[in-house]
JSON list of N, CA and C in Angstrom, two decimals:
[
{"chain": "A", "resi": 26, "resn": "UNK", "atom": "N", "xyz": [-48.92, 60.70, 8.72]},
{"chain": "A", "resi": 26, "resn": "UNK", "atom": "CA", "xyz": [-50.23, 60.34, 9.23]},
{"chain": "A", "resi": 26, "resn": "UNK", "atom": "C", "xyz": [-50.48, 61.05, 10.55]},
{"chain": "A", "resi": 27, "resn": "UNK", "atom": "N", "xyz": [-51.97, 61.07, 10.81]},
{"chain": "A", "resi": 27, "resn": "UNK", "atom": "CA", "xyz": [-52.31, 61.84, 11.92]},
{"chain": "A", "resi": 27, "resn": "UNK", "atom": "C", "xyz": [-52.96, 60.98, 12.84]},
{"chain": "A", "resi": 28, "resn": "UNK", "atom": "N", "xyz": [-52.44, 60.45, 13.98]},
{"chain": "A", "resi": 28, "resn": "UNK", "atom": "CA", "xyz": [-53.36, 59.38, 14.78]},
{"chain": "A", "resi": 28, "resn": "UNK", "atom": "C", "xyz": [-53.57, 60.30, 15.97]},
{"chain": "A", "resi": 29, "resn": "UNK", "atom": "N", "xyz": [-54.92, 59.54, 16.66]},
{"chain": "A", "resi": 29, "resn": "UNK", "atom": "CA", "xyz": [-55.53, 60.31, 17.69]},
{"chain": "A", "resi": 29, "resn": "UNK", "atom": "C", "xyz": [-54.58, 59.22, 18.62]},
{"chain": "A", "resi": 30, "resn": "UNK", "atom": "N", "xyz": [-54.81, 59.58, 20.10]},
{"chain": "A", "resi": 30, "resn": "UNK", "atom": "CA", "xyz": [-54.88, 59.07, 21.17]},
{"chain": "A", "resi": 30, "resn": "UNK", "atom": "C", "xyz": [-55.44, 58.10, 21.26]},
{"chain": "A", "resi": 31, "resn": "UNK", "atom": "N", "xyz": [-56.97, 58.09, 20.75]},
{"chain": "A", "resi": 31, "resn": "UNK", "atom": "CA", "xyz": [-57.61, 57.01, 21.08]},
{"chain": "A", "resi": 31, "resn": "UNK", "atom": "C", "xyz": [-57.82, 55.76, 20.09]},
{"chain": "A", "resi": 32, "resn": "UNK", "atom": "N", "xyz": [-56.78, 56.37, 18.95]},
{"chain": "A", "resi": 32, "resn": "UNK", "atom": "CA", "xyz": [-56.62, 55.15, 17.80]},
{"chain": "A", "resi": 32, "resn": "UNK", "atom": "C", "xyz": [-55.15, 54.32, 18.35]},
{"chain": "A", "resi": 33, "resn": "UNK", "atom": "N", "xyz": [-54.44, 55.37, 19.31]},
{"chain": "A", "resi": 33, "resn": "UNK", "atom": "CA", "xyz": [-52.88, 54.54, 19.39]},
{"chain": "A", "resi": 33, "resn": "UNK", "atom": "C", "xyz": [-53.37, 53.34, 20.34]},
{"chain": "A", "resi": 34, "resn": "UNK", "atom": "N", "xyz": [-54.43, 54.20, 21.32]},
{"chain": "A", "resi": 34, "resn": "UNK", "atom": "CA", "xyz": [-54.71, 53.39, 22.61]},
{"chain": "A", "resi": 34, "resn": "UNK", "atom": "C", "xyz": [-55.35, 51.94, 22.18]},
{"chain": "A", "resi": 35, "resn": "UNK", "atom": "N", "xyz": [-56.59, 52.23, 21.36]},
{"chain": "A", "resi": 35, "resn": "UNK", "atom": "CA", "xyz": [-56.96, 50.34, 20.91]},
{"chain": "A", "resi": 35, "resn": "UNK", "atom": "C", "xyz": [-56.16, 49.92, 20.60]},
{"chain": "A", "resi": 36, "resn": "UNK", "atom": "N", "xyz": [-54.90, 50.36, 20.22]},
{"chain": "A", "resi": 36, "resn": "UNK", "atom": "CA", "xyz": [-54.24, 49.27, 18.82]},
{"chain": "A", "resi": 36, "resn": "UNK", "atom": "C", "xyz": [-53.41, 48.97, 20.00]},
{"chain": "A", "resi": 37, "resn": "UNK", "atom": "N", "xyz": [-53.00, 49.75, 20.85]},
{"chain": "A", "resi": 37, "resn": "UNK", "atom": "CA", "xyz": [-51.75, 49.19, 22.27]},
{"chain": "A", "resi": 37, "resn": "UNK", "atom": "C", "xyz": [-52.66, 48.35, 22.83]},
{"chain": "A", "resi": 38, "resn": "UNK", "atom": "N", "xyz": [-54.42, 48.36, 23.51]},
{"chain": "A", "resi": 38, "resn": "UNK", "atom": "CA", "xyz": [-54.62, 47.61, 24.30]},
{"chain": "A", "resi": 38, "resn": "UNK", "atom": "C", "xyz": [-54.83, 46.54, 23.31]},
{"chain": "A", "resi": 39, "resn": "UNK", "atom": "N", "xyz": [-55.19, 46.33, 21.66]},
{"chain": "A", "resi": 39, "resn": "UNK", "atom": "CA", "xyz": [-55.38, 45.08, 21.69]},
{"chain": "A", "resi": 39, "resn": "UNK", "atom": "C", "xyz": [-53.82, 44.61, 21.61]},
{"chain": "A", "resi": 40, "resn": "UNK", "atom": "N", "xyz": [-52.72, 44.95, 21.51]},
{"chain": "A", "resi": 40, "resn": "UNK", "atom": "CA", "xyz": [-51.40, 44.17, 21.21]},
{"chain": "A", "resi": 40, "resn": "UNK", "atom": "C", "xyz": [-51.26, 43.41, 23.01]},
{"chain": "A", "resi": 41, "resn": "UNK", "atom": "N", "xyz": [-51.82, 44.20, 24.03]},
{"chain": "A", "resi": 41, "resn": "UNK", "atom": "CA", "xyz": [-51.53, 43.93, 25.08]},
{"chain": "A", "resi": 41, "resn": "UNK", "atom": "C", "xyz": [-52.60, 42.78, 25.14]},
{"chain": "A", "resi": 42, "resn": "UNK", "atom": "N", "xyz": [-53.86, 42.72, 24.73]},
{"chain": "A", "resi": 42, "resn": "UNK", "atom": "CA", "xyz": [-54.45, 41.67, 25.10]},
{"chain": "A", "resi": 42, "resn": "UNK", "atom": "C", "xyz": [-53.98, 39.82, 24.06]},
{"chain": "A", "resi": 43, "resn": "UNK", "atom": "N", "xyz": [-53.54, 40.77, 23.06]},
{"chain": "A", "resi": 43, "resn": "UNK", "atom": "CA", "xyz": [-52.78, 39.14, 22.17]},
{"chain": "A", "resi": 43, "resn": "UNK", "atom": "C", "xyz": [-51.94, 38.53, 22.96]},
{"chain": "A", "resi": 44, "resn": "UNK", "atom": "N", "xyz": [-50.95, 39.59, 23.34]},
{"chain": "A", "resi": 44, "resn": "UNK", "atom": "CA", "xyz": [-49.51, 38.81, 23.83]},
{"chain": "A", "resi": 44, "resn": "UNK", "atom": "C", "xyz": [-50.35, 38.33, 25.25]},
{"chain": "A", "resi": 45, "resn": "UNK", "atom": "N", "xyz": [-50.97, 38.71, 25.95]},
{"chain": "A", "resi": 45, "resn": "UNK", "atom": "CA", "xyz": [-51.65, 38.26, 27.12]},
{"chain": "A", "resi": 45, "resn": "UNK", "atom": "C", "xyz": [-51.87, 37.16, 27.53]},
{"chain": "A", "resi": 46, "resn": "UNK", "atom": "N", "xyz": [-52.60, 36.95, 25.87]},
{"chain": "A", "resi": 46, "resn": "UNK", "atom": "CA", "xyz": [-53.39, 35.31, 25.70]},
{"chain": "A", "resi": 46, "resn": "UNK", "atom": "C", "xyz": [-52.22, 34.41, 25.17]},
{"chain": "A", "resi": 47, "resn": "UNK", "atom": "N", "xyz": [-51.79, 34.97, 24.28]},
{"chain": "A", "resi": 47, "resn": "UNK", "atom": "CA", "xyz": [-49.63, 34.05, 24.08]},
{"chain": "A", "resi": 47, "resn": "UNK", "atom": "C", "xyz": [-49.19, 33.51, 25.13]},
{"chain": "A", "resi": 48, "resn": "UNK", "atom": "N", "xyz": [-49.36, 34.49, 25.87]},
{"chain": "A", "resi": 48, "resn": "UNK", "atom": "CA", "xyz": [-48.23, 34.01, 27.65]},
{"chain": "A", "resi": 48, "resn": "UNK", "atom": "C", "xyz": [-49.04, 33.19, 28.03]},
{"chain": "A", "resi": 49, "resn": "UNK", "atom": "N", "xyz": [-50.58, 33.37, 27.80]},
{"chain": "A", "resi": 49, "resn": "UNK", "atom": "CA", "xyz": [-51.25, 32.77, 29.14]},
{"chain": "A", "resi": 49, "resn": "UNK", "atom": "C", "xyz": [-51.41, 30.88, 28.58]},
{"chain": "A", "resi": 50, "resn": "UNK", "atom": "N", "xyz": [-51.21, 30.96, 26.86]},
{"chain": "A", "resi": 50, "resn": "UNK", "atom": "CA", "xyz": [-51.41, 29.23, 26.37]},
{"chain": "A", "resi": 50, "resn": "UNK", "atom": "C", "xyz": [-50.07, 29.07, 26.05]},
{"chain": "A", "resi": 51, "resn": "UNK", "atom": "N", "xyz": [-49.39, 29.72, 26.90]},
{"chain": "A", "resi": 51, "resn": "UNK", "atom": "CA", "xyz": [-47.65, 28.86, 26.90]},
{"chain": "A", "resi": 51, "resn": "UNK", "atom": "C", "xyz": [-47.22, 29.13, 25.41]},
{"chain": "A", "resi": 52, "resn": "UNK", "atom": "N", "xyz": [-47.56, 30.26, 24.75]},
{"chain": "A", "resi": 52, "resn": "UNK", "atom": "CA", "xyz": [-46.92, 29.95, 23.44]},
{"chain": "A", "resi": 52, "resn": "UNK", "atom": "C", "xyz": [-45.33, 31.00, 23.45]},
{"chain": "A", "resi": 53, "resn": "UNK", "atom": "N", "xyz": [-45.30, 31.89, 24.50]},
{"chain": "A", "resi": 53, "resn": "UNK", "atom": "CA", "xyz": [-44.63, 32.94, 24.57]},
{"chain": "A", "resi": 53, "resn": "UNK", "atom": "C", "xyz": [-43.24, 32.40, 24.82]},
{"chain": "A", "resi": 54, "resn": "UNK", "atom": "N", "xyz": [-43.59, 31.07, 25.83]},
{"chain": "A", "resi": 54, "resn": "UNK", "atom": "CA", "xyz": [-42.53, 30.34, 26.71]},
{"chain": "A", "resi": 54, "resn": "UNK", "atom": "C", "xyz": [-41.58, 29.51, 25.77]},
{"chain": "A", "resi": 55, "resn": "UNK", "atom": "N", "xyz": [-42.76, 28.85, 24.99]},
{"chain": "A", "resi": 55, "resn": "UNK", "atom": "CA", "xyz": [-42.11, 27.92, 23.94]},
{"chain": "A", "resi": 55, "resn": "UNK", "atom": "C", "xyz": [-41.54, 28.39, 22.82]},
{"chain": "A", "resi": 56, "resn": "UNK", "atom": "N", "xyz": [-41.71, 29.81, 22.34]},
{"chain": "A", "resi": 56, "resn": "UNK", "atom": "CA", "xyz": [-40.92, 30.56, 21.37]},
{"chain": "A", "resi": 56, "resn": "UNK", "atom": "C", "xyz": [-39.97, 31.06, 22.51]},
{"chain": "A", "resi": 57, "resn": "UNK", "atom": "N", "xyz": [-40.01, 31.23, 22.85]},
{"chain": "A", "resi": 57, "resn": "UNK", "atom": "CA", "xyz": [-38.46, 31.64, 23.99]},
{"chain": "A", "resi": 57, "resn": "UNK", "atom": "C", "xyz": [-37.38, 30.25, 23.68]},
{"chain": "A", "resi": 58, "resn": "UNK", "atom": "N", "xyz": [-37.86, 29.09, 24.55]},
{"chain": "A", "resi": 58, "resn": "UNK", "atom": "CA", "xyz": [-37.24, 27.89, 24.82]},
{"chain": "A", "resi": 58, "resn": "UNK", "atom": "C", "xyz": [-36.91, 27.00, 23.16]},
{"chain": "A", "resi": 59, "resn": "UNK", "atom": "N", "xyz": [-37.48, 27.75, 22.13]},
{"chain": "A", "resi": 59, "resn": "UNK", "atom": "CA", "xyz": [-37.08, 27.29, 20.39]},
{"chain": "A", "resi": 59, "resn": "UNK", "atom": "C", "xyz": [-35.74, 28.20, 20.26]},
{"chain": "A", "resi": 60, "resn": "UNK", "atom": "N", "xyz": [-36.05, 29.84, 21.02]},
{"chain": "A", "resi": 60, "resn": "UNK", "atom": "CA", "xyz": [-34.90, 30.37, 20.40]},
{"chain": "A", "resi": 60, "resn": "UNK", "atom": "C", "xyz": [-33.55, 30.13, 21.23]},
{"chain": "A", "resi": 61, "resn": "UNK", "atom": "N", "xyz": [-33.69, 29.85, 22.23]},
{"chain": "A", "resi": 61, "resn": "UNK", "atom": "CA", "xyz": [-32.65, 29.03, 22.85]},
{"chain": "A", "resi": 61, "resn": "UNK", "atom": "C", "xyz": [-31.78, 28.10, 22.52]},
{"chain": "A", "resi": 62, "resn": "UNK", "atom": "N", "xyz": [-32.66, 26.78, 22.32]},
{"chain": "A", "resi": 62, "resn": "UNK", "atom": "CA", "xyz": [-32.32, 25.92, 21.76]},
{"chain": "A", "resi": 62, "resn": "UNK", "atom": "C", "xyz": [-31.50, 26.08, 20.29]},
{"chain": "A", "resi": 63, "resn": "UNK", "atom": "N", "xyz": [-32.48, 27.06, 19.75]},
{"chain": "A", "resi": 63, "resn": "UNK", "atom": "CA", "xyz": [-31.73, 27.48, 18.75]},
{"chain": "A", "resi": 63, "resn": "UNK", "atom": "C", "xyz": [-29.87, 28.18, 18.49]},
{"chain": "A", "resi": 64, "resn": "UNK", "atom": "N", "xyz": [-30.24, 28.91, 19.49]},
{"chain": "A", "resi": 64, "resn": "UNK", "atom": "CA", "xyz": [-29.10, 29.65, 19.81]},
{"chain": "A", "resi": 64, "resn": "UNK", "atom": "C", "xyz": [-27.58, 28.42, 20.02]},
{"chain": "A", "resi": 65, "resn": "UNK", "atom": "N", "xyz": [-28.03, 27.72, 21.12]},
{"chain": "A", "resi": 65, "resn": "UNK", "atom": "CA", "xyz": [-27.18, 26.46, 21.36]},
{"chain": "A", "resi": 65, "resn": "UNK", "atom": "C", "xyz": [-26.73, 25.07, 20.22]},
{"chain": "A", "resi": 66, "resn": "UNK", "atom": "N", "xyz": [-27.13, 25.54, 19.18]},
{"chain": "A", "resi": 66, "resn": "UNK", "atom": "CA", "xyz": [-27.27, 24.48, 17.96]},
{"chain": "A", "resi": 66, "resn": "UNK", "atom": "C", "xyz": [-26.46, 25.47, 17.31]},
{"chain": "A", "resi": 67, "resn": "UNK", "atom": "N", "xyz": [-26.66, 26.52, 17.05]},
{"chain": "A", "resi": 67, "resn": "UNK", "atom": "CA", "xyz": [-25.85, 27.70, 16.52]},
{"chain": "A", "resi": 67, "resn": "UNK", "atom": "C", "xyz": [-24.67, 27.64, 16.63]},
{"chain": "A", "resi": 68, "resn": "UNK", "atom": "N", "xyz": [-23.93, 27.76, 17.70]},
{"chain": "A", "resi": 68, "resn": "UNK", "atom": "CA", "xyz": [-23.10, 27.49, 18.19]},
{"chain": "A", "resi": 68, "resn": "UNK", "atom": "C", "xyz": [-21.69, 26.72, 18.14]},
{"chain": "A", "resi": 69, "resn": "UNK", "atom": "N", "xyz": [-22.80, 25.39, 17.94]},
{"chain": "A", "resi": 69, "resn": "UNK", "atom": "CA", "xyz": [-22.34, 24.28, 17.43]},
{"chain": "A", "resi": 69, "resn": "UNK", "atom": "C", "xyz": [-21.23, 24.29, 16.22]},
{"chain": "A", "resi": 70, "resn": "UNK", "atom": "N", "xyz": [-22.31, 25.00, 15.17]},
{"chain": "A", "resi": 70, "resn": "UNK", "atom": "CA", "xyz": [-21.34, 24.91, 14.07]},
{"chain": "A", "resi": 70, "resn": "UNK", "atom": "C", "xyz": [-20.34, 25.46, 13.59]},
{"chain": "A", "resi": 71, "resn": "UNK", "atom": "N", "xyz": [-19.49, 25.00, 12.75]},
{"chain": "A", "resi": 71, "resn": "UNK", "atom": "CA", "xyz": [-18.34, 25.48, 12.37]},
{"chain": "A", "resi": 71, "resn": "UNK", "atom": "C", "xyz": [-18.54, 26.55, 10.97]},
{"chain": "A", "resi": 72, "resn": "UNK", "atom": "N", "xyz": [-18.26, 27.88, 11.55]},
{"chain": "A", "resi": 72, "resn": "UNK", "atom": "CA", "xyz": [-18.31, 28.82, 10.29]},
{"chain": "A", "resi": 72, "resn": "UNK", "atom": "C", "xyz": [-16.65, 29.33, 9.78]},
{"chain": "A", "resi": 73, "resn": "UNK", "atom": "N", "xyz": [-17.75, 29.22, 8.41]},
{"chain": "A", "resi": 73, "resn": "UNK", "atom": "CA", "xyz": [-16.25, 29.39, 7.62]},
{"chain": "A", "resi": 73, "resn": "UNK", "atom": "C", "xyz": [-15.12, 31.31, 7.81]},
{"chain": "A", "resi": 74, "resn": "UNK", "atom": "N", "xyz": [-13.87, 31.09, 7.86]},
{"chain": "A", "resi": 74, "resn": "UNK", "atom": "CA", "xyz": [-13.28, 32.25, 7.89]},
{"chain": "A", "resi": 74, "resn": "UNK", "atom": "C", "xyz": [-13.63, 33.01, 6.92]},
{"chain": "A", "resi": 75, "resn": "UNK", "atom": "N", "xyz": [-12.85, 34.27, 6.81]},
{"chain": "A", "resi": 75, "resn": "UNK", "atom": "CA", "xyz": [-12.86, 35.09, 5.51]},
{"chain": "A", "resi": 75, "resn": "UNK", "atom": "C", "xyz": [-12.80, 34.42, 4.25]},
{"chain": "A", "resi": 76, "resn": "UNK", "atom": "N", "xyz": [-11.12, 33.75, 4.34]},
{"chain": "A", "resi": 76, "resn": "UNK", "atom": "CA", "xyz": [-10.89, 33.44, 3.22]},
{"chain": "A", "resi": 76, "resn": "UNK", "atom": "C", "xyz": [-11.32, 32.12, 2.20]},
{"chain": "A", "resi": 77, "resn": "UNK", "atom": "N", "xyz": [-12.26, 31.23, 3.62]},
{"chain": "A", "resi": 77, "resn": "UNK", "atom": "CA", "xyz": [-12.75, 30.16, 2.91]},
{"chain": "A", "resi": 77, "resn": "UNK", "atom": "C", "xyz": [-14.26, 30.92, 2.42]},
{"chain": "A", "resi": 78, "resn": "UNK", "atom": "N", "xyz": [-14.48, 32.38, 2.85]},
{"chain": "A", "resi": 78, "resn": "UNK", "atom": "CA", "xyz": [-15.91, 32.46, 2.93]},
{"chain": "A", "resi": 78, "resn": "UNK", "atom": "C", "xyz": [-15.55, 33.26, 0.87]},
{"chain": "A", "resi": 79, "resn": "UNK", "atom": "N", "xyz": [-14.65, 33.86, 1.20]},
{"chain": "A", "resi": 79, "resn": "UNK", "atom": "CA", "xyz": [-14.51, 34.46, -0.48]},
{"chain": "A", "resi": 79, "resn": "UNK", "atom": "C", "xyz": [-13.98, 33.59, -1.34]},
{"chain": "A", "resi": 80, "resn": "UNK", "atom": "N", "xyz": [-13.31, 32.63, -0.97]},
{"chain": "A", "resi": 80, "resn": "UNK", "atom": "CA", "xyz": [-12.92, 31.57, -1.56]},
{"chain": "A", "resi": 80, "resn": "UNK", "atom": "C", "xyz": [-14.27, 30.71, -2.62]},
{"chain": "A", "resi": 81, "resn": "UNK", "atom": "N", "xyz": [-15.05, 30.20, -1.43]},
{"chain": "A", "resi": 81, "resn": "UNK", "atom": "CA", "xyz": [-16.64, 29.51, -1.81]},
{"chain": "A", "resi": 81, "resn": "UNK", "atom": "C", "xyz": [-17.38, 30.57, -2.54]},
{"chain": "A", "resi": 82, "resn": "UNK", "atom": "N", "xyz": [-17.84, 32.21, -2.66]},
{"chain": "A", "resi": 82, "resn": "UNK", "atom": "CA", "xyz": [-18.01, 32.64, -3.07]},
{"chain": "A", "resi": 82, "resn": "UNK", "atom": "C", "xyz": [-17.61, 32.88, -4.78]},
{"chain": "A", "resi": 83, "resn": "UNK", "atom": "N", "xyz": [-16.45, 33.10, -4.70]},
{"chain": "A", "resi": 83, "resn": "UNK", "atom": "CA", "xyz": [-15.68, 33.06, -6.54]},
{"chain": "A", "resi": 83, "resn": "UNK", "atom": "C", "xyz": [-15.94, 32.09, -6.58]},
{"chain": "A", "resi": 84, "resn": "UNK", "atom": "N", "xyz": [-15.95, 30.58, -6.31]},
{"chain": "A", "resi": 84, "resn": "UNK", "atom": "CA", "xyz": [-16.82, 29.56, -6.76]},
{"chain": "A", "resi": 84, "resn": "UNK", "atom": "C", "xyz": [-17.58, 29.55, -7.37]},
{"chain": "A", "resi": 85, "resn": "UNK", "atom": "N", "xyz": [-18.76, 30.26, -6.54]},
{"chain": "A", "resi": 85, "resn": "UNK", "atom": "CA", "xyz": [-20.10, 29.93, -7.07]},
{"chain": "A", "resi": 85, "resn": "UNK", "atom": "C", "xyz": [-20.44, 30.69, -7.96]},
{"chain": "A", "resi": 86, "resn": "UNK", "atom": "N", "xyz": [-19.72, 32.19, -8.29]},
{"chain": "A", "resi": 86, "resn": "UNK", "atom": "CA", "xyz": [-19.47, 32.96, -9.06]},
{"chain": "A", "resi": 86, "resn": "UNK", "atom": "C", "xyz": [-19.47, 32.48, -10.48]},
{"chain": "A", "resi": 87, "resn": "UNK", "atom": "N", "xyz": [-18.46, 32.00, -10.64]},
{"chain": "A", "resi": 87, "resn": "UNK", "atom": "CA", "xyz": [-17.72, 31.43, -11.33]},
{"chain": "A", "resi": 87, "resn": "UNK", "atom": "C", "xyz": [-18.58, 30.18, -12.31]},
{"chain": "A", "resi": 88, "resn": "UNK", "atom": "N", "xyz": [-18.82, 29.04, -11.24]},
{"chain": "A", "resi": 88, "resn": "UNK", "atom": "CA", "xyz": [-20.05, 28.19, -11.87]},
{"chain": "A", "resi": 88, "resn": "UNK", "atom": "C", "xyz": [-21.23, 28.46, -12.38]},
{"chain": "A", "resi": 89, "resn": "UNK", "atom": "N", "xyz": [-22.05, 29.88, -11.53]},
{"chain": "A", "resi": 89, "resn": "UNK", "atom": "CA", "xyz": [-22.99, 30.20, -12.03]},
{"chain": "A", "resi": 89, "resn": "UNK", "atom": "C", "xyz": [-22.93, 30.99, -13.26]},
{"chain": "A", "resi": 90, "resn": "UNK", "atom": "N", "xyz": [-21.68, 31.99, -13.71]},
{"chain": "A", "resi": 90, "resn": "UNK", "atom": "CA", "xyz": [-21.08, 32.18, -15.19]},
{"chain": "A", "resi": 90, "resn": "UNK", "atom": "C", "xyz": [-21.40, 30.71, -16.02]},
{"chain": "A", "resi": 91, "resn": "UNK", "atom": "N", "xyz": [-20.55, 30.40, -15.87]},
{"chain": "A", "resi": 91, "resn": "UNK", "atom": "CA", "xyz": [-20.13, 29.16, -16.70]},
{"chain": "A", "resi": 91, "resn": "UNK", "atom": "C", "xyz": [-21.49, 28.52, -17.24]},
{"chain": "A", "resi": 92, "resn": "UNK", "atom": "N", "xyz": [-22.50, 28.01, -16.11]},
{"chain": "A", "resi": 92, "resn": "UNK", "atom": "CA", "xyz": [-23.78, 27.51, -16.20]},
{"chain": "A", "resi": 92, "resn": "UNK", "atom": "C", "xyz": [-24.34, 28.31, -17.18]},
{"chain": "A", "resi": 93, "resn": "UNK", "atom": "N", "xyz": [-24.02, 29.84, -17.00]},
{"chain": "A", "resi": 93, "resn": "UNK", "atom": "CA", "xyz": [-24.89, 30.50, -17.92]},
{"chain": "A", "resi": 93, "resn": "UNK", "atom": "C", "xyz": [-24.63, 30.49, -19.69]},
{"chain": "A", "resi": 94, "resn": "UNK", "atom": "N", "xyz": [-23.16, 30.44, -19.29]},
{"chain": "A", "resi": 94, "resn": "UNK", "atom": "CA", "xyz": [-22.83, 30.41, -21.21]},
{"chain": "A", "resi": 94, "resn": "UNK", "atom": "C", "xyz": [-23.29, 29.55, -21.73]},
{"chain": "A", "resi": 95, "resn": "UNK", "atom": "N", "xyz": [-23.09, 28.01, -20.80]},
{"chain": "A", "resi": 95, "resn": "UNK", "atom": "CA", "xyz": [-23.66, 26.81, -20.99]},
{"chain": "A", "resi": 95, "resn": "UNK", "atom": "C", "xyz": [-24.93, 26.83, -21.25]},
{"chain": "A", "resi": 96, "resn": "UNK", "atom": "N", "xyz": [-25.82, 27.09, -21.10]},
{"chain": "A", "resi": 96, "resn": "UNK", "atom": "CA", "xyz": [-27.57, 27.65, -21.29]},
{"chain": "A", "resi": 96, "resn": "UNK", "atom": "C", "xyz": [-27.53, 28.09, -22.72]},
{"chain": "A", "resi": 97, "resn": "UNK", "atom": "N", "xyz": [-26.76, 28.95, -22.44]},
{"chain": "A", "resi": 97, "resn": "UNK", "atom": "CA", "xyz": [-27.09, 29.96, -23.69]},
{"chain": "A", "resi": 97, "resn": "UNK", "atom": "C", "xyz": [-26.42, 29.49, -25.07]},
{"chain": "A", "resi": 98, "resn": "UNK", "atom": "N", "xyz": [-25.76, 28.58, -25.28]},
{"chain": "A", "resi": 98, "resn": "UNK", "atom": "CA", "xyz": [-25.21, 28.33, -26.46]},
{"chain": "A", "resi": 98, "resn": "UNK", "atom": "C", "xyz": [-25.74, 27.17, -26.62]},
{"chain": "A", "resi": 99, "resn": "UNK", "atom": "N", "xyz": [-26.66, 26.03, -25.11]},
{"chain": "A", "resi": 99, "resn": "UNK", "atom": "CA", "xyz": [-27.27, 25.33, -26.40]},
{"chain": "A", "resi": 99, "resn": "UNK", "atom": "C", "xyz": [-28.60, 25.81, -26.56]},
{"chain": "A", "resi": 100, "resn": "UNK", "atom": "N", "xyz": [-28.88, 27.48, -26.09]},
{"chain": "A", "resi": 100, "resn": "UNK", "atom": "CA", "xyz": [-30.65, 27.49, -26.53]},
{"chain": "A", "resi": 100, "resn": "UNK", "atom": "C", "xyz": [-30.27, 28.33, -28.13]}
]
């Protein structure tokens, strides 16, 4: 594509005038202070290692096979 100058320039001043009005009704602050919070809840939890993570995986593997033969032999 071929953009002018003066097509980059509206599209920058209107991005500058959105986020403007974001900051200015506190919405900028409060998506900040969600991802925070977020971050700190994150944290929190307990993630699984490798081997419980491939472990749970061939699981579900496995069941979702099974489910399928199951389907299919009583349709």
């Amino acid at each position: 594509m071929n953009y002018n100058w003066t097509t980059i320039g509206i599209w920058g001043g209107a991005i500058v005038v959105v986020f403007g009005y974001l900051w200015y009704k506190g919405h900028v602050r409060s998506m900040a202070l969600y991802c925070q919070e977020t971050w700190v809840e994150l944290k929190k939890c307990a993630w699984p290692n490798w081997t419980e993570l491939k472990g749970s995986t061939l699981l579900i593997a496995i069941t979702i096979l099974l489910l399928g033969i199951f389907i299919s032999v009583l349709d």
